């Protein structure tokens, strides 16, 4: 059904990361970053993805000053993560550009 209306869809599957190119763009596996995930854990996931040559698709539902909401991640952590990724030199793409032929 999703293929009829969308170029891609995502699923949250915590045990496996996405391949590149993905085996099925209508079942992209992502890492949902929540308030229970420390910055160091997400940085480690970035490092693991680079070493394994995986496509780590990060999903942030809500950024803000607090982490009272389970789907919120702090703006401070997000900024630190963006700086960390930039310092590694790992290419960063949107899903649209990553799926483009």
Coordinates of N, CA and C in Angstrom, one line a residue, residues 53-90:
X53 N 29.7 0.3 7.6 CA 29.2 0.8 6.3 C 27.7 0.7 6.1
X54 N 27.0 1.1 7.2 CA 25.6 1.0 7.2 C 25.1 2.5 7.0
X55 N 23.8 2.5 6.7 CA 23.1 3.8 6.5 C 22.3 4.1 7.8
X56 N 22.8 4.9 8.6 CA 22.1 5.2 9.9 C 21.2 6.4 9.7
X57 N 19.9 6.1 9.7 CA 18.9 7.1 9.6 C 18.4 7.5 10.9
X58 N 18.7 8.7 11.3 CA 18.3 9.2 12.7 C 17.0 9.9 12.6
X59 N 16.1 9.6 13.5 CA 14.8 10.2 13.6 C 14.6 10.9 14.9
X60 N 14.3 12.2 14.9 CA 14.1 13.0 16.1 C 12.7 13.6 15.9
X61 N 11.8 13.2 16.8 CA 10.4 13.7 16.8 C 10.3 15.1 17.3
X62 N 11.1 15.4 18.3 CA 10.9 16.7 19.0 C 12.2 17.1 19.6
X63 N 12.6 18.3 19.3 CA 13.8 18.9 20.0 C 13.4 20.0 20.9
X64 N 14.0 20.1 22.0 CA 13.6 21.2 22.9 C 14.6 21.3 24.1
X65 N 14.3 22.3 25.0 CA 15.1 22.5 26.1 C 15.1 21.5 27.2
X66 N 14.0 20.7 27.2 CA 13.9 19.7 28.3 C 13.7 18.3 27.7
X67 N 13.7 17.3 28.5 CA 13.4 16.0 28.0 C 12.3 15.3 28.8
X68 N 11.3 16.1 29.1 CA 10.2 15.6 29.9 C 9.3 14.7 29.1
X69 N 9.2 15.0 27.8 CA 8.4 14.2 26.9 C 9.3 13.1 26.3
X70 N 8.8 11.9 26.3 CA 9.6 10.7 25.9 C 10.1 10.8 24.5
X71 N 9.5 11.6 23.6 CA 10.0 11.7 22.2 C 10.9 12.9 22.0
X72 N 11.2 13.6 23.1 CA 12.0 14.9 23.0 C 13.4 14.6 23.3
X73 N 14.3 15.2 22.5 CA 15.7 15.1 22.8 C 16.2 16.5 22.9
X74 N 17.2 16.8 23.8 CA 17.6 18.1 24.1 C 18.3 18.8 22.9
X75 N 18.0 20.1 22.7 CA 18.6 20.8 21.6 C 20.1 20.9 21.8
X76 N 20.6 20.9 23.0 CA 22.0 20.9 23.3 C 22.6 19.6 22.8
X77 N 22.0 18.5 23.1 CA 22.5 17.2 22.6 C 22.5 17.1 21.1
X78 N 21.5 17.6 20.5 CA 21.3 17.6 19.0 C 22.5 18.4 18.4
X79 N 22.7 19.6 18.9 CA 23.8 20.4 18.4 C 25.2 19.7 18.6
X80 N 25.4 19.1 19.7 CA 26.6 18.4 20.0 C 26.8 17.2 19.0
X81 N 25.7 16.5 18.7 CA 25.7 15.4 17.8 C 26.0 15.9 16.4
X82 N 25.4 17.0 16.0 CA 25.7 17.5 14.6 C 27.1 17.9 14.5
X83 N 27.7 18.5 15.6 CA 29.1 18.9 15.6 C 30.0 17.6 15.5
X84 N 29.6 16.6 16.2 CA 30.4 15.3 16.3 C 30.4 14.7 14.9
X85 N 29.2 14.6 14.2 CA 29.1 14.0 12.9 C 29.9 14.9 11.9
X86 N 29.8 16.2 12.0 CA 30.6 17.0 11.1 C 32.1 16.8 11.2
X87 N 32.6 16.6 12.5 CA 34.0 16.4 12.7 C 34.5 15.1 12.2
X88 N 33.6 14.1 12.1 CA 34.0 12.8 11.5 C 34.2 12.8 10.0
X89 N 33.6 13.8 9.4 CA 33.6 13.8 7.9 C 32.7 12.8 7.2
X90 N 31.9 12.1 8.0 CA 31.0 11.2 7.4 C 30.0 11.9 6.5

